[in-house]
Amino acid sequence: MPEPTSHIDRFARDNLPPADLWPELIFDLPELRYPARLNAAVELLDAMVAAGHGARPVIWFGREMWSYRDLLEHANRIARVLTEDAGLVPGNRVLLRAPNNPMMVASWFAVLKAGA
């Protein structure tokens, strides 16, 4: 028999209180309000550069270092190619397969920026 995993182990689910006893979570503080749709790449890259952190290091790869601005520029360039040249539209799926390096990170952010 295979080892139990979180997908098989129902302990937590089976021991939760009934749904009507769950607390109502109210996020009414302004800093906890988010729009209905949020682009994580914009929040994690564009906002950091806009806040003046563009020169700060975000990725170290061996002896190479990318700043937030470097990563943002690469991600924007890739997103533009995906949307303008490849015809990617929001909602499309994209498979990313590459070595673990800064360009893979930039590609992941580009896919998010493109809405896929």
mmCIF file of C-alpha atoms in Angstrom:
data_model
loop_
_atom_site.group_PDB
_atom_site.id
_atom_site.type_symbol
_atom_site.label_atom_id
_atom_site.label_comp_id
_atom_site.label_asym_id
_atom_site.label_seq_id
_atom_site.Cartn_x
_atom_site.Cartn_y
_atom_site.Cartn_z
ATOM 1 C CA MET A 1 0.000 0.000 0.000
ATOM 2 C CA PRO A 2 1.387 3.462 -0.879
ATOM 3 C CA GLU A 3 2.431 5.924 1.787
ATOM 4 C CA PRO A 4 -0.400 8.222 2.911
ATOM 5 C CA THR A 5 -0.225 11.771 1.581
ATOM 6 C CA SER A 6 -2.108 14.945 2.308
ATOM 7 C CA HIS A 7 -4.379 14.070 -0.609
ATOM 8 C CA ILE A 8 -5.457 10.849 1.098
ATOM 9 C CA ASP A 9 -5.225 11.882 4.742
ATOM 10 C CA ARG A 10 -8.572 13.477 5.601
ATOM 11 C CA PHE A 11 -7.833 14.157 9.284
ATOM 12 C CA ALA A 12 -7.957 17.950 9.026
ATOM 13 C CA ARG A 13 -11.029 17.997 6.793
ATOM 14 C CA ASP A 14 -12.908 15.453 8.915
ATOM 15 C CA ASN A 15 -12.190 17.323 12.150
ATOM 16 C CA LEU A 16 -13.182 20.838 11.125
ATOM 17 C CA PRO A 17 -16.214 22.285 12.886
ATOM 18 C CA PRO A 18 -19.424 22.569 10.837
ATOM 19 C CA ALA A 19 -19.313 25.402 8.272
ATOM 20 C CA ASP A 20 -21.903 27.460 10.171
ATOM 21 C CA LEU A 21 -19.478 27.646 13.138
ATOM 22 C CA TRP A 22 -16.573 28.991 11.070
ATOM 23 C CA PRO A 23 -15.584 32.584 11.871
ATOM 24 C CA GLU A 24 -16.544 35.285 9.416
ATOM 25 C CA LEU A 25 -13.341 36.844 8.141
ATOM 26 C CA ILE A 26 -13.847 40.520 7.419
ATOM 27 C CA PHE A 27 -11.068 42.385 5.699
ATOM 28 C CA ASP A 28 -12.264 45.970 5.876
ATOM 29 C CA LEU A 29 -8.949 47.678 6.603
ATOM 30 C CA PRO A 30 -7.811 49.710 3.578
ATOM 31 C CA GLU A 31 -4.440 47.957 3.436
ATOM 32 C CA LEU A 32 -6.201 44.575 3.223
ATOM 33 C CA ARG A 33 -8.443 45.496 0.295
ATOM 34 C CA TYR A 34 -7.471 44.170 -3.084
ATOM 35 C CA PRO A 35 -9.157 44.586 -6.438
ATOM 36 C CA ALA A 36 -11.232 41.731 -7.829
ATOM 37 C CA ARG A 37 -8.369 40.938 -10.210
ATOM 38 C CA LEU A 38 -4.763 41.348 -9.135
ATOM 39 C CA ASN A 39 -1.678 40.836 -11.299
ATOM 40 C CA ALA A 40 1.016 39.434 -9.006
ATOM 41 C CA ALA A 41 3.825 40.457 -11.371
ATOM 42 C CA VAL A 42 2.708 44.075 -11.280
ATOM 43 C CA GLU A 43 2.528 43.993 -7.478
ATOM 44 C CA LEU A 44 5.880 42.236 -7.036
ATOM 45 C CA LEU A 45 7.932 44.010 -9.725
ATOM 46 C CA ASP A 46 6.349 47.221 -10.983
ATOM 47 C CA ALA A 47 5.382 48.326 -7.473
ATOM 48 C CA MET A 48 8.896 47.715 -6.140
ATOM 49 C CA VAL A 49 10.484 49.755 -8.926
ATOM 50 C CA ALA A 50 7.864 52.494 -8.521
ATOM 51 C CA ALA A 51 8.605 52.592 -4.788
ATOM 52 C CA GLY A 52 12.264 53.359 -5.531
ATOM 53 C CA HIS A 53 13.722 49.878 -5.074
ATOM 54 C CA GLY A 54 14.692 49.351 -8.714
ATOM 55 C CA ALA A 55 18.416 49.117 -8.004
ATOM 56 C CA ARG A 56 18.049 46.604 -5.158
ATOM 57 C CA PRO A 57 19.149 43.030 -5.873
ATOM 58 C CA VAL A 58 16.341 40.561 -6.408
ATOM 59 C CA ILE A 59 18.150 37.560 -7.969
ATOM 60 C CA TRP A 60 21.635 36.246 -7.349
ATOM 61 C CA PHE A 61 22.789 33.591 -9.814
ATOM 62 C CA GLY A 62 26.379 32.568 -9.305
ATOM 63 C CA ARG A 63 28.321 35.801 -9.723
ATOM 64 C CA GLU A 64 25.503 37.458 -11.621
ATOM 65 C CA MET A 65 23.006 39.783 -9.937
ATOM 66 C CA TRP A 66 19.732 41.134 -11.294
ATOM 67 C CA SER A 67 18.040 44.125 -9.753
ATOM 68 C CA TYR A 68 14.288 44.625 -9.596
ATOM 69 C CA ARG A 69 14.632 46.950 -12.595
ATOM 70 C CA ASP A 70 16.574 44.309 -14.583
ATOM 71 C CA LEU A 71 13.977 41.671 -13.842
ATOM 72 C CA LEU A 72 11.132 44.056 -14.692
ATOM 73 C CA GLU A 73 12.722 45.023 -18.022
ATOM 74 C CA HIS A 74 13.263 41.381 -19.009
ATOM 75 C CA ALA A 75 9.739 40.397 -17.951
ATOM 76 C CA ASN A 76 8.191 43.312 -19.867
ATOM 77 C CA ARG A 77 10.177 42.459 -22.985
ATOM 78 C CA ILE A 78 9.147 38.797 -22.859
ATOM 79 C CA ALA A 79 5.507 39.699 -22.123
ATOM 80 C CA ARG A 80 5.482 41.988 -25.156
ATOM 81 C CA VAL A 81 6.769 39.168 -27.378
ATOM 82 C CA LEU A 82 4.204 36.760 -25.943
ATOM 83 C CA THR A 83 1.282 39.104 -26.563
ATOM 84 C CA GLU A 84 2.302 40.915 -29.745
ATOM 85 C CA ASP A 85 4.214 38.224 -31.637
ATOM 86 C CA ALA A 86 2.817 34.976 -30.234
ATOM 87 C CA GLY A 87 -0.772 36.226 -29.845
ATOM 88 C CA LEU A 88 -1.093 35.260 -26.188
ATOM 89 C CA VAL A 89 -4.316 36.527 -24.621
ATOM 90 C CA PRO A 90 -5.420 36.578 -20.984
ATOM 91 C CA GLY A 91 -6.656 33.168 -19.938
ATOM 92 C CA ASN A 92 -4.303 31.199 -22.189
ATOM 93 C CA ARG A 93 -2.133 28.552 -20.610
ATOM 94 C CA VAL A 94 1.626 28.560 -20.941
ATOM 95 C CA LEU A 95 4.040 25.754 -20.166
ATOM 96 C CA LEU A 96 7.416 26.964 -18.948
ATOM 97 C CA ARG A 97 10.273 24.484 -19.051
ATOM 98 C CA ALA A 98 13.787 25.715 -18.501
ATOM 99 C CA PRO A 99 16.724 25.481 -16.149
ATOM 100 C CA ASN A 100 16.504 27.275 -12.833
ATOM 101 C CA ASN A 101 17.983 30.630 -13.834
ATOM 102 C CA PRO A 102 17.069 34.334 -13.934
ATOM 103 C CA MET A 103 15.561 34.104 -17.425
ATOM 104 C CA MET A 104 13.120 31.459 -16.189
ATOM 105 C CA VAL A 105 12.038 33.807 -13.404
ATOM 106 C CA ALA A 106 11.633 36.633 -15.935
ATOM 107 C CA SER A 107 9.596 34.322 -18.178
ATOM 108 C CA TRP A 108 7.307 33.350 -15.294
ATOM 109 C CA PHE A 109 6.694 37.010 -14.456
ATOM 110 C CA ALA A 110 6.129 37.755 -18.157
ATOM 111 C CA VAL A 111 3.435 35.093 -18.371
ATOM 112 C CA LEU A 112 1.732 36.606 -15.326
ATOM 113 C CA LYS A 113 1.993 40.095 -16.803
ATOM 114 C CA ALA A 114 0.425 38.827 -20.047
ATOM 115 C CA GLY A 115 -2.501 37.477 -18.051
ATOM 116 C CA ALA A 116 -1.962 33.808 -18.786
#
